[in-house]
Amino acid sequence: MTVLVFLDPAFPDGRVADSGTPAILATDQGVTRGDGIFESLLAVNGTPRKVQAHLDRMARSARSLDLDIPDAGTWLRAISTAAATFASASPQGPDEHGNTNIVIKLIATRGPEGANATTAWVQASAVPPLLAEQREKGLDVLLLDRGYDSTISHRAPWLLLGAKTLSYAVNMAALRHAHSHGADDVIFTSGDGHVLEGPTSSVLLAQLADRGGAPVKRLITPNLDSGILPGTTQGALFAAAKEAGWELGYGPVEPQDLFRADAVWLISSIRLLAPVNTIDGQAVGTADVRSRLTAELSALLAQTH
Ligand SMILES: Cc1ncc(COP(=O)(O)O)c(C=O)c1O
């Protein structure tokens, strides 16, 4: 089931709507043009995780699209209404840590054609079971060319590459391509050969080394200004890993860095840390190191808010 809560000035805590009844005009530009933005976040035991980072990124996306969206307080009240309504309508069983999880989506579109009024709502739904399975079993991934070079976002900001827009048809097509070739997911590369991100995730790699007898652990992610979405999960994990003694690095990352890494992950707010087993059919690191580091970093991520 899905709970919908519209941000409506007549309802300070949001207007709960029946998700089985049409609620958006067919002329809404979110529908006709994919002209809008969204965020997906996890609510754990009713509390949204990293909510400020998501609201900040939503505000940045809105600025990139010149879209007026409701203020943070209005979103927060609607999120609480959605989480509470979903929890009472569809109580979720506990996960492996005894927590209940809900997916919260924030969506804002440019509204009906000619109306100059943003449509905004919050959606609450269950976490798809596939995601826990992918965390557990890992992913087979294909490298796919995104067709842009890594500096395009500066030259062509109208491509909105660093914004989380509703125009995800390309990302979904890439995933279908991977599935039809027996893989689970995708890592996009740029025309100039850099590793970028997944269609719904950030890319992370670990390098282990020995520096004069002292073990060194490095966590690396592609440059945030290479036309990728800055991940809130990557940001939170980097902060926690730094505290725990990891060295941090930002790209450029090339495909050979992935193949030489001790472990590679796709990371995002709902799926969290999903280890990559193979890329283009080639094993990445070893299963032992992969599962040890996944456990270590997942524990760090679980402590972030
Ligand atoms: C293209 C893309 N990159 C990265 C991410 C990861 O972002 P976050 O960690 O904030 O969920 C997402 C999440 O959906 C995404 O769609």
GROMACS .gro file of C-alpha atoms and ligand atoms in nm:
model
  321
    1MET     CA    1   0.000   0.000   0.000
    2THR     CA    2   0.101   0.363  -0.050
    3VAL     CA    3   0.005   0.664   0.160
    4LEU     CA    4  -0.018   1.004  -0.012
    5VAL     CA    5  -0.003   1.335   0.171
    6PHE     CA    6  -0.043   1.649  -0.042
    7LEU     CA    7   0.117   1.975   0.067
    8ASP     CA    8  -0.191   2.195   0.068
    9PRO     CA    9  -0.204   2.540   0.235
   10ALA     CA   10  -0.553   2.455   0.371
   11PHE     CA   11  -0.405   2.157   0.565
   12PRO     CA   12  -0.104   2.259   0.782
   13ASP     CA   13   0.000   1.895   0.844
   14GLY     CA   14  -0.071   1.789   0.485
   15ARG     CA   15  -0.385   1.649   0.320
   16VAL     CA   16  -0.402   1.269   0.323
   17ALA     CA   17  -0.534   1.136  -0.009
   18ASP     CA   18  -0.646   0.794  -0.125
   19SER     CA   19  -0.367   0.654  -0.343
   20GLY     CA   20  -0.622   0.448  -0.538
   21THR     CA   21  -0.807   0.760  -0.657
   22PRO     CA   22  -0.661   0.992  -0.927
   23ALA     CA   23  -0.517   1.297  -0.754
   24ILE     CA   24  -0.306   1.475  -1.018
   25LEU     CA   25  -0.437   1.653  -1.326
   26ALA     CA   26  -0.341   1.483  -1.652
   27THR     CA   27  -0.197   1.819  -1.764
   28ASP     CA   28   0.047   1.834  -1.471
   29GLN     CA   29   0.391   1.904  -1.617
   30GLY     CA   30   0.539   1.641  -1.389
   31VAL     CA   31   0.332   1.393  -1.589
   32THR     CA   32   0.353   1.546  -1.937
   33ARG     CA   33   0.721   1.649  -1.925
   34GLY     CA   34   0.884   1.485  -1.623
   35ASP     CA   35   0.929   1.846  -1.510
   36GLY     CA   36   0.979   1.820  -1.137
   37ILE     CA   37   1.205   1.693  -0.861
   38PHE     CA   38   1.202   1.429  -0.592
   39GLU     CA   39   1.385   1.280  -0.296
   40SER     CA   40   1.372   0.925  -0.155
   41LEU     CA   41   1.458   0.870   0.207
   42LEU     CA   42   1.426   0.604   0.471
   43ALA     CA   43   1.224   0.651   0.789
   44VAL     CA   44   1.354   0.424   1.065
   45ASN     CA   45   1.114   0.366   1.356
   46GLY     CA   46   0.912   0.660   1.223
   47THR     CA   47   1.205   0.905   1.209
   48PRO     CA   48   1.331   1.017   0.867
   49ARG     CA   49   1.707   0.960   0.824
   50LYS     CA   50   1.934   1.245   0.704
   51VAL     CA   51   1.624   1.456   0.656
   52GLN     CA   52   1.809   1.789   0.650
   53ALA     CA   53   2.051   1.663   0.381
   54HIS     CA   54   1.753   1.552   0.170
   55LEU     CA   55   1.568   1.882   0.219
   56ASP     CA   56   1.886   2.076   0.133
   57ARG     CA   57   1.936   1.872  -0.185
   58MET     CA   58   1.568   1.915  -0.275
   59ALA     CA   59   1.610   2.293  -0.237
   60ARG     CA   60   1.922   2.282  -0.462
   61SER     CA   61   1.735   2.075  -0.723
   62ALA     CA   62   1.445   2.325  -0.708
   63ARG     CA   63   1.687   2.615  -0.768
   64SER     CA   64   1.837   2.437  -1.071
   65LEU     CA   65   1.489   2.402  -1.220
   66ASP     CA   66   1.365   2.750  -1.111
   67LEU     CA   67   1.087   2.569  -0.929
   68ASP     CA   68   0.908   2.716  -0.625
   69ILE     CA   69   0.864   2.450  -0.359
   70PRO     CA   70   0.714   2.459  -0.007
   71ASP     CA   71   0.948   2.539   0.283
   72ALA     CA   72   1.127   2.279   0.495
   73GLY     CA   73   0.878   2.301   0.785
   74THR     CA   74   0.586   2.220   0.555
   75TRP     CA   75   0.769   1.917   0.415
   76LEU     CA   76   0.860   1.798   0.766
   77ARG     CA   77   0.498   1.813   0.885
   78ALA     CA   78   0.377   1.623   0.577
   79ILE     CA   79   0.655   1.363   0.626
   80SER     CA   80   0.540   1.305   0.987
   81THR     CA   81   0.178   1.270   0.875
   82ALA     CA   82   0.275   1.025   0.598
   83ALA     CA   83   0.498   0.813   0.825
   84ALA     CA   84   0.238   0.797   1.104
   85THR     CA   85  -0.052   0.722   0.864
   86PHE     CA   86   0.146   0.448   0.691
   87ALA     CA   87   0.263   0.293   1.021
   88SER     CA   88  -0.092   0.264   1.154
   89ALA     CA   89  -0.243   0.147   0.823
   90SER     CA   90   0.029  -0.104   0.739
   91PRO     CA   91   0.247  -0.199   1.039
   92GLN     CA   92   0.586  -0.325   0.913
   93GLY     CA   93   0.772  -0.616   1.067
   94PRO     CA   94   1.116  -0.546   1.219
   95ASP     CA   95   1.433  -0.578   1.008
   96GLU     CA   96   1.740  -0.781   1.116
   97HIS     CA   97   1.826  -0.505   1.371
   98GLY     CA   98   1.472  -0.491   1.515
   99ASN     CA   99   1.390  -0.160   1.336
  100THR     CA  100   1.090  -0.080   1.120
  101ASN     CA  101   1.165   0.091   0.790
  102ILE     CA  102   0.945   0.295   0.555
  103VAL     CA  103   1.031   0.454   0.220
  104ILE     CA  104   0.938   0.823   0.213
  105LYS     CA  105   0.932   1.004  -0.120
  106LEU     CA  106   0.905   1.382  -0.156
  107ILE     CA  107   0.782   1.496  -0.497
  108ALA     CA  108   0.728   1.843  -0.646
  109THR     CA  109   0.622   1.917  -1.003
  110ARG     CA  110   0.572   2.235  -1.204
  111GLY     CA  111   0.196   2.176  -1.176
  112PRO     CA  112  -0.078   2.189  -1.440
  113GLU     CA  113   0.005   2.362  -1.770
  114GLY     CA  114  -0.073   2.734  -1.750
  115ALA     CA  115  -0.150   2.730  -1.376
  116ASN     CA  116   0.184   2.843  -1.233
  117ALA     CA  117   0.126   2.637  -0.915
  118THR     CA  118   0.364   2.368  -0.790
  119THR     CA  119   0.210   2.031  -0.706
  120ALA     CA  120   0.383   1.874  -0.405
  121TRP     CA  121   0.323   1.558  -0.209
  122VAL     CA  122   0.484   1.300   0.018
  123GLN     CA  123   0.447   0.930  -0.043
  124ALA     CA  124   0.504   0.654   0.216
  125SER     CA  125   0.540   0.288   0.120
  126ALA     CA  126   0.710  -0.036   0.224
  127VAL     CA  127   1.077  -0.108   0.147
  128PRO     CA  128   1.095  -0.354  -0.148
  129PRO     CA  129   1.230  -0.690  -0.014
  130LEU     CA  130   1.472  -0.714  -0.310
  131LEU     CA  131   1.691  -0.445  -0.153
  132ALA     CA  132   1.778  -0.647   0.159
  133GLU     CA  133   1.854  -0.942  -0.069
  134GLN     CA  134   2.091  -0.726  -0.277
  135ARG     CA  135   2.268  -0.604   0.038
  136GLU     CA  136   2.309  -0.964   0.145
  137LYS     CA  137   2.404  -1.132  -0.185
  138GLY     CA  138   2.571  -0.844  -0.369
  139LEU     CA  139   2.533  -0.722  -0.725
  140ASP     CA  140   2.650  -0.809  -1.073
  141VAL     CA  141   2.698  -0.478  -1.250
  142LEU     CA  142   2.756  -0.357  -1.607
  143LEU     CA  143   2.958  -0.049  -1.700
  144LEU     CA  144   2.748   0.158  -1.940
  145ASP     CA  145   2.844   0.475  -2.126
  146ARG     CA  146   2.622   0.765  -2.024
  147GLY     CA  147   2.724   0.950  -2.340
  148TYR     CA  148   2.836   1.277  -2.177
  149ASP     CA  149   3.187   1.380  -2.078
  150SER     CA  150   3.263   1.448  -1.713
  151THR     CA  151   3.278   1.829  -1.757
  152ILE     CA  152   2.945   1.866  -1.936
  153SER     CA  153   2.752   1.984  -1.629
  154HIS     CA  154   2.956   2.309  -1.625
  155ARG     CA  155   2.915   2.370  -1.998
  156ALA     CA  156   2.549   2.268  -2.015
  157PRO     CA  157   2.379   2.328  -1.678
  158TRP     CA  158   2.038   2.289  -1.851
  159LEU     CA  159   2.104   1.915  -1.858
  160LEU     CA  160   2.035   1.932  -1.481
  161LEU     CA  161   2.284   1.651  -1.420
  162GLY     CA  162   2.343   1.725  -1.051
  163ALA     CA  163   1.970   1.770  -0.976
  164LYS     CA  164   1.733   1.491  -0.872
  165THR     CA  165   1.469   1.546  -1.137
  166LEU     CA  166   1.167   1.329  -1.215
  167SER     CA  167   1.317   1.255  -1.559
  168TYR     CA  168   1.443   0.908  -1.464
  169ALA     CA  169   1.328   0.727  -1.780
  170VAL     CA  170   1.692   0.709  -1.900
  171ASN     CA  171   1.806   0.565  -1.565
  172MET     CA  172   1.528   0.305  -1.573
  173ALA     CA  173   1.613   0.214  -1.936
  174ALA     CA  174   1.975   0.153  -1.831
  175LEU     CA  175   1.856  -0.077  -1.552
  176ARG     CA  176   1.632  -0.269  -1.795
  177HIS     CA  177   1.932  -0.302  -2.029
  178ALA     CA  178   2.135  -0.452  -1.744
  179HIS     CA  179   1.854  -0.691  -1.645
  180SER     CA  180   1.811  -0.809  -2.004
  181HIS     CA  181   2.185  -0.892  -2.004
  182GLY     CA  182   2.168  -1.092  -1.679
  183ALA     CA  183   2.308  -0.816  -1.454
  184ASP     CA  184   2.148  -0.647  -1.151
  185ASP     CA  185   2.261  -0.290  -1.187
  186VAL     CA  186   2.471  -0.036  -1.375
  187ILE     CA  187   2.769   0.191  -1.321
  188PHE     CA  188   2.767   0.479  -1.568
  189THR     CA  189   3.092   0.600  -1.722
  190SER     CA  190   3.149   0.934  -1.893
  191GLY     CA  191   3.248   0.981  -2.256
  192ASP     CA  192   3.600   1.069  -2.134
  193GLY     CA  193   3.631   0.742  -1.943
  194HIS     CA  194   3.548   0.837  -1.582
  195VAL     CA  195   3.334   0.638  -1.344
  196LEU     CA  196   3.021   0.838  -1.254
  197GLU     CA  197   2.736   0.679  -1.054
  198GLY     CA  198   2.463   0.416  -1.073
  199PRO     CA  199   2.116   0.499  -1.211
  200THR     CA  200   1.985   0.521  -0.851
  201SER     CA  201   2.305   0.513  -0.643
  202SER     CA  202   2.650   0.654  -0.575
  203VAL     CA  203   2.964   0.447  -0.638
  204LEU     CA  204   3.214   0.384  -0.362
  205LEU     CA  205   3.537   0.186  -0.360
  206ALA     CA  206   3.778   0.076  -0.087
  207GLN     CA  207   4.154   0.042  -0.114
  208LEU     CA  208   4.348  -0.135   0.161
  209ALA     CA  209   4.721  -0.078   0.195
  210ASP     CA  210   5.008  -0.121   0.432
  211ARG     CA  211   5.205   0.197   0.507
  212GLY     CA  212   5.525   0.109   0.692
  213GLY     CA  213   5.352  -0.171   0.884
  214ALA     CA  214   5.041   0.036   0.957
  215PRO     CA  215   4.720  -0.069   0.782
  216VAL     CA  216   4.559   0.208   0.576
  217LYS     CA  217   4.195   0.202   0.463
  218ARG     CA  218   4.081   0.444   0.191
  219LEU     CA  219   3.728   0.511   0.077
  220ILE     CA  220   3.694   0.677  -0.264
  221THR     CA  221   3.401   0.815  -0.461
  222PRO     CA  222   3.394   0.994  -0.800
  223ASN     CA  223   3.432   1.377  -0.802
  224LEU     CA  224   3.105   1.531  -0.700
  225ASP     CA  225   3.134   1.791  -0.981
  226SER     CA  226   3.149   1.534  -1.263
  227GLY     CA  227   2.777   1.557  -1.345
  228ILE     CA  228   2.661   1.319  -1.072
  229LEU     CA  229   2.407   1.356  -0.796
  230PRO     CA  230   2.588   1.421  -0.465
  231GLY     CA  231   2.465   1.126  -0.256
  232THR     CA  232   2.340   1.197   0.096
  233THR     CA  233   2.434   0.841   0.197
  234GLN     CA  234   2.786   0.874   0.058
  235GLY     CA  235   2.817   1.208   0.244
  236ALA     CA  236   2.697   1.060   0.574
  237LEU     CA  237   2.916   0.750   0.540
  238PHE     CA  238   3.225   0.957   0.455
  239ALA     CA  239   3.174   1.164   0.772
  240ALA     CA  240   3.134   0.850   0.986
  241ALA     CA  241   3.425   0.667   0.819
  242LYS     CA  242   3.657   0.964   0.873
  243GLU     CA  243   3.577   0.955   1.246
  244ALA     CA  244   3.656   0.582   1.241
  245GLY     CA  245   4.001   0.640   1.088
  246TRP     CA  246   3.938   0.584   0.718
  247GLU     CA  247   4.115   0.807   0.466
  248LEU     CA  248   3.877   0.965   0.217
  249GLY     CA  249   3.928   1.049  -0.148
  250TYR     CA  250   3.731   1.194  -0.439
  251GLY     CA  251   3.793   1.081  -0.799
  252PRO     CA  252   3.857   1.102  -1.087
  253VAL     CA  253   3.789   0.728  -1.075
  254GLU     CA  254   3.853   0.516  -1.383
  255PRO     CA  255   3.714   0.168  -1.456
  256GLN     CA  256   4.055   0.011  -1.382
  257ASP     CA  257   4.036   0.159  -1.027
  258LEU     CA  258   3.715  -0.040  -0.975
  259PHE     CA  259   3.873  -0.363  -1.100
  260ARG     CA  260   4.178  -0.311  -0.874
  261ALA     CA  261   3.976  -0.209  -0.566
  262ASP     CA  262   3.946  -0.430  -0.259
  263ALA     CA  263   3.571  -0.371  -0.264
  264VAL     CA  264   3.315  -0.166  -0.458
  265TRP     CA  265   2.962  -0.071  -0.350
  266LEU     CA  266   2.654   0.097  -0.484
  267ILE     CA  267   2.515   0.309  -0.203
  268SER     CA  268   2.188   0.497  -0.157
  269SER     CA  269   1.932   0.598   0.104
  270ILE     CA  270   1.694   0.304   0.076
  271ARG     CA  271   1.916   0.015  -0.038
  272LEU     CA  272   2.207   0.139   0.177
  273LEU     CA  273   2.539  -0.037   0.108
  274ALA     CA  274   2.512  -0.304  -0.163
  275PRO     CA  275   2.844  -0.477  -0.245
  276VAL     CA  276   2.941  -0.531  -0.609
  277ASN     CA  277   3.047  -0.890  -0.681
  278THR     CA  278   3.129  -0.855  -1.049
  279ILE     CA  279   3.165  -0.579  -1.307
  280ASP     CA  280   3.117  -0.680  -1.670
  281GLY     CA  281   3.150  -1.042  -1.552
  282GLN     CA  282   3.488  -0.984  -1.379
  283ALA     CA  283   3.512  -1.046  -1.002
  284VAL     CA  284   3.589  -0.742  -0.786
  285GLY     CA  285   3.816  -0.809  -0.487
  286THR     CA  286   3.757  -1.121  -0.278
  287ALA     CA  287   3.436  -1.237  -0.111
  288ASP     CA  288   3.602  -1.236   0.238
  289VAL     CA  289   3.728  -0.881   0.224
  290ARG     CA  290   3.405  -0.765   0.060
  291SER     CA  291   3.184  -0.907   0.335
  292ARG     CA  292   3.414  -0.787   0.616
  293LEU     CA  293   3.426  -0.431   0.483
  294THR     CA  294   3.053  -0.430   0.404
  295ALA     CA  295   2.978  -0.526   0.766
  296GLU     CA  296   3.218  -0.261   0.899
  297LEU     CA  297   3.084   0.022   0.680
  298SER     CA  298   2.719  -0.082   0.724
  299ALA     CA  299   2.763  -0.057   1.101
  300LEU     CA  300   2.909   0.294   1.058
  301LEU     CA  301   2.622   0.392   0.829
  302ALA     CA  302   2.364   0.262   1.078
  303GLN     CA  303   2.499   0.509   1.336
  304THR     CA  304   2.442   0.813   1.109
  305HIS     CA  305   2.121   1.017   1.129
  306LIG     C1  306   2.146   0.906  -0.976
  306LIG     C2  307   2.162   0.887  -0.827
  306LIG     N1  308   2.285   0.900  -0.774
  306LIG     C3  309   2.304   0.881  -0.641
  306LIG     C4  310   2.198   0.848  -0.557
  306LIG     C5  311   2.224   0.826  -0.411
  306LIG     O1  312   2.168   0.931  -0.336
  306LIG     P1  313   2.127   0.914  -0.185
  306LIG     O2  314   2.242   0.852  -0.116
  306LIG     O3  315   2.103   1.054  -0.139
  306LIG     O4  316   2.006   0.829  -0.181
  306LIG     C6  317   2.070   0.836  -0.609
  306LIG     C7  318   1.958   0.802  -0.521
  306LIG     O5  319   1.849   0.777  -0.562
  306LIG     C8  320   2.051   0.856  -0.749
  306LIG     O6  321   1.928   0.845  -0.804
   0.00000   0.00000   0.00000
